[in-house]
Amino acid sequence: MPVEVTDTDVTLTRADDAGTSVKILLHGANILSWSVGGAEKLWLSSGAILDGSKAVRGGVPLVFPVFGKATSGPTSTLPQHGFARLSTWELLGQVAAEPLTVQFGLGPENIPEALRKEWPFDFTLLYTVALGVDTLETKLTVQNSGSVAWDFQTLLHTYFKIPDVDAVVVTGLTSVQVKDKVSKSEYAETNTLVTISSEVDRVYENVASEVTIESSGKPIYAISRTNLDDVVVWNPWVNASKNMGDFKPEDGYKTMLCVEAGSVSKWTTMAPGESWEATETIKALL
Ligand code: TA6
């Protein structure tokens, strides 16, 4: 069965490519697993809460309408990273056979009432997930279906599974302006190969190049984006991992790296009736 649907999740399986599948939880439209030829490409905490009571620790959480925590404005009373990952999305159906593609939708009626009250705007989100032979393509369409303008940020908070954090580098970020949340500083990235040897929490702004993740000198993921100009790189390392109850195993930081495509360094304003679209395509190279 190319598309299997349960009460809580949807699984796409490529009939002609053994072991190539993607599983999406309806809660948050959170991709939980992406396997290529039997090899898992995403990191999911073994302590992840999947019952809809909390954001999922791992896979690809979807951040909307705010990245992080705003200190002012209509999103300032929303939880960190907004409500999209805290809401149950609707499966709208299969929309293509090759690549094997399904679409999910979210509107005001789908989000928890308490959060709807905090952000009372009319909107529609359409989230499309396409499984290729060795690619995972996601597309987010944001629509203002109301009569007043509102602003948003969005990001795909992808937890990549990596062999060894000590052997990983990220390329494509040279000379990019950085907002570093660990050192609380701003600077231009001077390294051609960004390595991870402590807690990293950086927003790379306006990244023009394709970004790749390499392990032991070999590219393992290539990330291409449209309309997602920023890239967040996050690894919680030892202490922050310990401080997250759902981050398991505690040394899981050694085999994960978040490289997150987003539009977060500025706010995008949506006029009534306006539609906005962004895509991310991840290619597994090994
Ligand atoms: O994307 C990086 C980040 O903003 C970090 O600052 C850290 O908070 C991470 O997201 C996880 O956030 P969460 O709300 O999922 O615990």
Short mmCIF file of C-alpha atoms and ligand atoms in Angstrom, two decimals:
data_model
loop_
_atom_site.label_atom_id
_atom_site.label_comp_id
_atom_site.label_asym_id
_atom_site.label_seq_id
_atom_site.Cartn_x
_atom_site.Cartn_y
_atom_site.Cartn_z
CA MET A 1 0.00 0.00 0.00
CA PRO A 2 1.64 3.27 -1.10
CA VAL A 3 -0.40 5.33 1.38
CA GLU A 4 -1.44 3.82 4.72
CA VAL A 5 -3.67 5.91 7.00
CA THR A 6 -4.43 5.32 10.67
CA ASP A 7 -6.20 7.50 13.21
CA THR A 8 -2.91 9.13 14.15
CA ASP A 9 -0.52 8.93 11.22
CA VAL A 10 0.09 8.46 7.50
CA THR A 11 2.82 6.31 5.99
CA LEU A 12 4.02 6.58 2.38
CA THR A 13 5.91 3.61 0.94
CA ARG A 14 7.53 3.53 -2.49
CA ALA A 15 6.50 0.23 -4.06
CA ASP A 16 9.56 0.02 -6.34
CA ASP A 17 12.16 1.15 -3.82
CA ALA A 18 12.48 -1.30 -0.97
CA GLY A 19 12.77 0.30 2.44
CA THR A 20 11.93 3.80 1.23
CA SER A 21 9.14 5.37 3.24
CA VAL A 22 8.06 8.38 5.25
CA LYS A 23 5.76 8.47 8.27
CA ILE A 24 3.88 11.61 9.24
CA LEU A 25 2.05 12.09 12.56
CA LEU A 26 -1.20 14.03 12.16
CA HIS A 27 -0.28 15.86 15.36
CA GLY A 28 1.78 18.73 14.06
CA ALA A 29 1.99 17.10 10.60
CA ASN A 30 5.29 16.08 12.17
CA ILE A 31 7.36 13.83 9.95
CA LEU A 32 8.57 11.12 12.34
CA SER A 33 10.61 8.94 10.05
CA TRP A 34 12.16 9.07 6.59
CA SER A 35 13.85 5.90 5.45
CA VAL A 36 15.80 5.45 2.20
CA GLY A 37 16.68 1.90 1.20
CA GLY A 38 16.09 0.81 4.78
CA ALA A 39 18.32 3.50 6.32
CA GLU A 40 16.65 6.02 8.68
CA LYS A 41 17.59 9.64 7.87
CA LEU A 42 15.88 11.50 10.71
CA TRP A 43 16.61 11.53 14.44
CA LEU A 44 13.67 10.94 16.76
CA SER A 45 14.11 10.98 20.52
CA SER A 46 13.22 7.70 22.16
CA GLY A 47 11.52 9.92 24.74
CA ALA A 48 9.42 11.80 22.18
CA ILE A 49 5.82 12.34 23.28
CA LEU A 50 3.62 11.24 20.36
CA ASP A 51 0.16 11.38 21.98
CA GLY A 52 -0.57 14.95 20.91
CA SER A 53 0.05 16.45 24.33
CA LYS A 54 3.40 18.02 23.41
CA ALA A 55 5.54 18.98 20.45
CA VAL A 56 7.45 16.02 19.05
CA ARG A 57 11.16 15.89 19.93
CA GLY A 58 12.57 14.93 16.57
CA GLY A 59 11.76 14.26 12.95
CA VAL A 60 10.57 17.47 11.28
CA PRO A 61 8.52 19.71 13.58
CA LEU A 62 6.77 22.51 11.65
CA VAL A 63 7.20 25.97 13.16
CA PHE A 64 4.45 28.58 12.50
CA PRO A 65 3.52 31.47 12.98
CA VAL A 66 6.56 32.35 15.13
CA PHE A 67 10.09 31.01 15.47
CA GLY A 68 11.23 30.90 19.06
CA LYS A 69 9.42 33.24 21.45
CA ALA A 70 8.36 36.74 20.39
CA THR A 71 8.56 39.47 23.06
CA SER A 72 5.87 41.62 21.48
CA GLY A 73 3.10 41.47 18.91
CA PRO A 74 0.19 39.04 18.40
CA THR A 75 2.42 35.94 18.60
CA SER A 76 4.03 36.93 21.90
CA THR A 77 1.53 34.94 23.96
CA LEU A 78 1.90 31.79 21.87
CA PRO A 79 4.14 28.93 23.00
CA GLN A 80 7.68 28.77 21.62
CA HIS A 81 7.66 27.97 17.90
CA GLY A 82 3.93 28.62 17.61
CA PHE A 83 0.87 26.38 17.32
CA ALA A 84 1.32 24.44 14.05
CA ARG A 85 3.34 21.66 15.73
CA LEU A 86 0.83 21.53 18.60
CA SER A 87 -2.27 21.05 16.45
CA THR A 88 -3.83 18.06 14.73
CA TRP A 89 -3.71 18.52 10.98
CA GLU A 90 -6.18 17.07 8.49
CA LEU A 91 -5.05 14.66 5.80
CA LEU A 92 -6.41 16.14 2.59
CA GLY A 93 -5.30 13.19 0.49
CA GLN A 94 -2.78 11.85 -2.02
CA VAL A 95 -2.00 14.48 -4.63
CA ALA A 96 0.61 12.71 -6.80
CA ALA A 97 1.92 9.23 -7.51
CA GLU A 98 5.49 10.19 -8.51
CA PRO A 99 6.95 11.43 -6.37
CA LEU A 100 4.47 9.84 -3.95
CA THR A 101 2.81 12.89 -2.44
CA VAL A 102 0.22 13.64 0.22
CA GLN A 103 -1.17 16.93 1.49
CA PHE A 104 -2.23 18.09 4.93
CA GLY A 105 -4.26 21.16 5.93
CA LEU A 106 -4.59 23.32 9.04
CA GLY A 107 -7.05 26.10 9.77
CA PRO A 108 -8.34 27.97 12.84
CA GLU A 109 -10.80 25.16 13.54
CA ASN A 110 -7.90 22.72 13.98
CA ILE A 111 -5.87 24.58 16.57
CA PRO A 112 -6.45 24.37 20.33
CA GLU A 113 -9.07 26.95 21.40
CA ALA A 114 -6.72 28.53 23.93
CA LEU A 115 -4.15 29.18 21.20
CA ARG A 116 -6.81 30.34 18.72
CA LYS A 117 -7.78 33.03 21.22
CA GLU A 118 -4.16 34.18 21.44
CA TRP A 119 -3.84 34.44 17.65
CA PRO A 120 -7.34 35.09 16.31
CA PHE A 121 -6.53 35.47 12.62
CA ASP A 122 -8.05 33.58 9.69
CA PHE A 123 -5.47 31.45 7.89
CA THR A 124 -5.02 28.26 5.91
CA LEU A 125 -1.86 26.17 5.87
CA LEU A 126 -1.31 23.48 3.25
CA TYR A 127 1.63 21.15 3.86
CA THR A 128 2.70 18.79 1.11
CA VAL A 129 5.09 15.87 1.68
CA ALA A 130 6.61 14.12 -1.35
CA LEU A 131 8.69 10.95 -1.17
CA GLY A 132 11.14 10.46 -4.04
CA VAL A 133 13.66 7.70 -4.61
CA ASP A 134 16.21 9.48 -2.40
CA THR A 135 14.51 12.81 -1.73
CA LEU A 136 12.06 14.23 0.77
CA GLU A 137 10.30 17.31 -0.59
CA THR A 138 8.11 19.46 1.60
CA LYS A 139 6.08 22.47 0.54
CA LEU A 140 4.25 24.89 2.82
CA THR A 141 1.55 27.17 1.46
CA VAL A 142 0.42 29.97 3.78
CA GLN A 143 -2.85 31.75 2.98
CA ASN A 144 -4.50 34.74 4.63
CA SER A 145 -8.16 33.80 4.34
CA GLY A 146 -9.29 36.69 6.52
CA SER A 147 -9.91 40.41 6.19
CA VAL A 148 -6.98 41.77 8.20
CA ALA A 149 -3.23 41.51 7.57
CA TRP A 150 -0.95 39.49 9.87
CA ASP A 151 2.73 38.62 10.09
CA PHE A 152 4.40 35.22 10.39
CA GLN A 153 7.67 33.35 10.56
CA THR A 154 8.03 29.70 9.65
CA LEU A 155 10.68 26.97 9.76
CA LEU A 156 11.11 23.24 9.19
CA HIS A 157 12.89 22.10 12.34
CA THR A 158 14.60 19.05 10.85
CA TYR A 159 16.50 16.69 13.15
CA PHE A 160 18.98 14.90 10.88
CA LYS A 161 20.35 11.52 11.92
CA ILE A 162 24.15 11.59 11.61
CA PRO A 163 26.77 8.92 12.30
CA ASP A 164 28.92 11.01 14.69
CA VAL A 165 28.74 14.67 15.69
CA ASP A 166 32.53 14.76 15.92
CA ALA A 167 32.77 13.90 12.21
CA VAL A 168 30.03 16.16 10.89
CA VAL A 169 30.43 19.46 9.02
CA VAL A 170 27.93 21.79 7.41
CA THR A 171 28.87 23.55 4.18
CA GLY A 172 27.32 26.46 2.30
CA LEU A 173 27.39 28.92 5.22
CA THR A 174 30.68 30.74 4.55
CA SER A 175 30.52 34.52 5.09
CA VAL A 176 26.85 34.32 6.10
CA GLN A 177 25.69 36.69 8.86
CA VAL A 178 24.97 34.79 12.09
CA LYS A 179 22.83 35.51 15.13
CA ASP A 180 24.47 33.24 17.72
CA LYS A 181 22.12 32.44 20.62
CA VAL A 182 24.83 30.71 22.65
CA SER A 183 27.49 33.45 22.55
CA LYS A 184 24.75 36.08 22.29
CA SER A 185 26.68 37.75 19.49
CA GLU A 186 26.40 38.48 15.79
CA TYR A 187 29.15 37.85 13.27
CA ALA A 188 29.92 36.66 9.75
CA GLU A 189 30.71 32.95 9.51
CA THR A 190 34.40 32.60 8.66
CA ASN A 191 34.52 28.81 8.43
CA THR A 192 33.97 27.05 5.12
CA LEU A 193 33.21 23.88 7.07
CA VAL A 194 31.08 24.49 10.16
CA THR A 195 31.87 21.89 12.81
CA ILE A 196 30.10 21.02 16.07
CA SER A 197 32.17 20.70 19.24
CA SER A 198 29.90 22.35 21.83
CA GLU A 199 26.34 23.65 22.10
CA VAL A 200 25.40 25.38 18.83
CA ASP A 201 22.29 27.50 18.33
CA ARG A 202 22.75 29.85 15.38
CA VAL A 203 20.50 31.58 12.89
CA TYR A 204 22.32 31.94 9.57
CA GLU A 205 20.57 34.76 7.70
CA ASN A 206 19.99 34.93 3.94
CA VAL A 207 21.85 31.77 2.96
CA ALA A 208 22.25 31.87 -0.80
CA SER A 209 24.01 28.56 -1.35
CA GLU A 210 22.75 25.02 -1.16
CA VAL A 211 23.62 23.64 2.26
CA THR A 212 25.13 20.20 2.66
CA ILE A 213 25.84 18.04 5.67
CA GLU A 214 28.99 15.96 5.44
CA SER A 215 30.22 13.12 7.64
CA SER A 216 33.87 12.10 7.62
CA GLY A 217 34.38 14.16 4.48
CA LYS A 218 31.50 12.61 2.52
CA PRO A 219 28.27 14.54 1.75
CA ILE A 220 25.32 12.75 3.34
CA TYR A 221 22.49 15.29 2.86
CA ALA A 222 21.96 18.11 0.36
CA ILE A 223 19.37 20.72 1.30
CA SER A 224 17.78 23.00 -1.29
CA ARG A 225 15.21 25.66 -0.44
CA THR A 226 12.86 28.18 -2.02
CA ASN A 227 11.60 31.16 0.00
CA LEU A 228 13.29 29.82 3.14
CA ASP A 229 16.24 32.19 3.19
CA ASP A 230 17.52 31.38 6.66
CA VAL A 231 19.15 28.27 8.09
CA VAL A 232 19.25 27.46 11.79
CA VAL A 233 21.95 25.10 13.06
CA TRP A 234 21.29 23.58 16.47
CA ASN A 235 22.92 20.94 18.58
CA PRO A 236 22.08 20.99 22.31
CA TRP A 237 25.27 19.20 23.32
CA VAL A 238 25.68 17.78 26.84
CA ASN A 239 23.89 20.13 29.23
CA ALA A 240 20.93 21.27 27.15
CA SER A 241 20.28 17.64 26.21
CA LYS A 242 20.12 16.72 29.90
CA ASN A 243 17.71 19.60 30.55
CA MET A 244 15.13 18.38 28.03
CA GLY A 245 13.06 15.60 29.60
CA ASP A 246 12.00 14.24 26.21
CA PHE A 247 15.51 14.25 24.71
CA LYS A 248 16.57 10.62 24.97
CA PRO A 249 19.06 9.05 25.09
CA GLU A 250 20.85 11.88 26.90
CA ASP A 251 23.85 11.41 24.64
CA GLY A 252 21.62 11.55 21.58
CA TYR A 253 23.31 14.84 20.66
CA LYS A 254 26.16 12.71 19.33
CA THR A 255 24.02 11.34 16.49
CA MET A 256 21.77 14.26 15.62
CA LEU A 257 22.08 17.70 14.10
CA CYS A 258 19.29 20.16 13.44
CA VAL A 259 19.76 22.07 10.18
CA GLU A 260 16.53 24.00 9.81
CA ALA A 261 15.31 25.80 6.71
CA GLY A 262 13.19 28.79 7.62
CA SER A 263 12.01 32.32 7.08
CA VAL A 264 12.77 33.59 10.57
CA SER A 265 15.12 36.59 10.38
CA LYS A 266 12.25 38.85 9.45
CA TRP A 267 8.46 38.84 9.56
CA THR A 268 6.47 38.18 6.40
CA THR A 269 3.30 40.23 6.18
CA MET A 270 0.24 38.59 4.62
CA ALA A 271 -2.38 40.93 3.23
CA PRO A 272 -5.98 39.69 3.12
CA GLY A 273 -6.30 37.05 0.40
CA GLU A 274 -2.53 36.74 -0.05
CA SER A 275 -0.82 33.37 -0.51
CA TRP A 276 2.85 32.51 0.18
CA GLU A 277 4.76 29.34 -0.63
CA ALA A 278 8.07 27.77 0.38
CA THR A 279 9.74 24.45 -0.33
CA GLU A 280 12.57 22.35 1.03
CA THR A 281 14.06 19.36 -0.74
CA ILE A 282 16.46 17.10 1.13
CA LYS A 283 18.46 14.61 -0.91
CA ALA A 284 20.03 11.65 0.87
CA LEU A 285 23.47 11.12 -0.63
CA LEU A 286 24.62 7.95 1.06
O1 TA6 B 1 15.84 25.78 16.44
C1 TA6 B 1 16.67 25.89 17.57
C2 TA6 B 1 15.81 26.19 18.78
O2 TA6 B 1 15.15 27.42 18.64
C3 TA6 B 1 16.69 26.13 20.03
O3 TA6 B 1 16.84 27.42 20.59
C4 TA6 B 1 15.95 25.16 20.95
O4 TA6 B 1 15.02 25.86 21.76
C5 TA6 B 1 15.27 24.26 19.91
O5 TA6 B 1 14.80 25.18 18.93
C6 TA6 B 1 14.22 23.33 20.45
O6 TA6 B 1 13.09 24.06 20.81
P1 TA6 B 1 11.85 23.23 21.45
O7 TA6 B 1 10.78 24.26 21.68
O8 TA6 B 1 11.45 22.19 20.43
O9 TA6 B 1 12.39 22.58 22.69
#
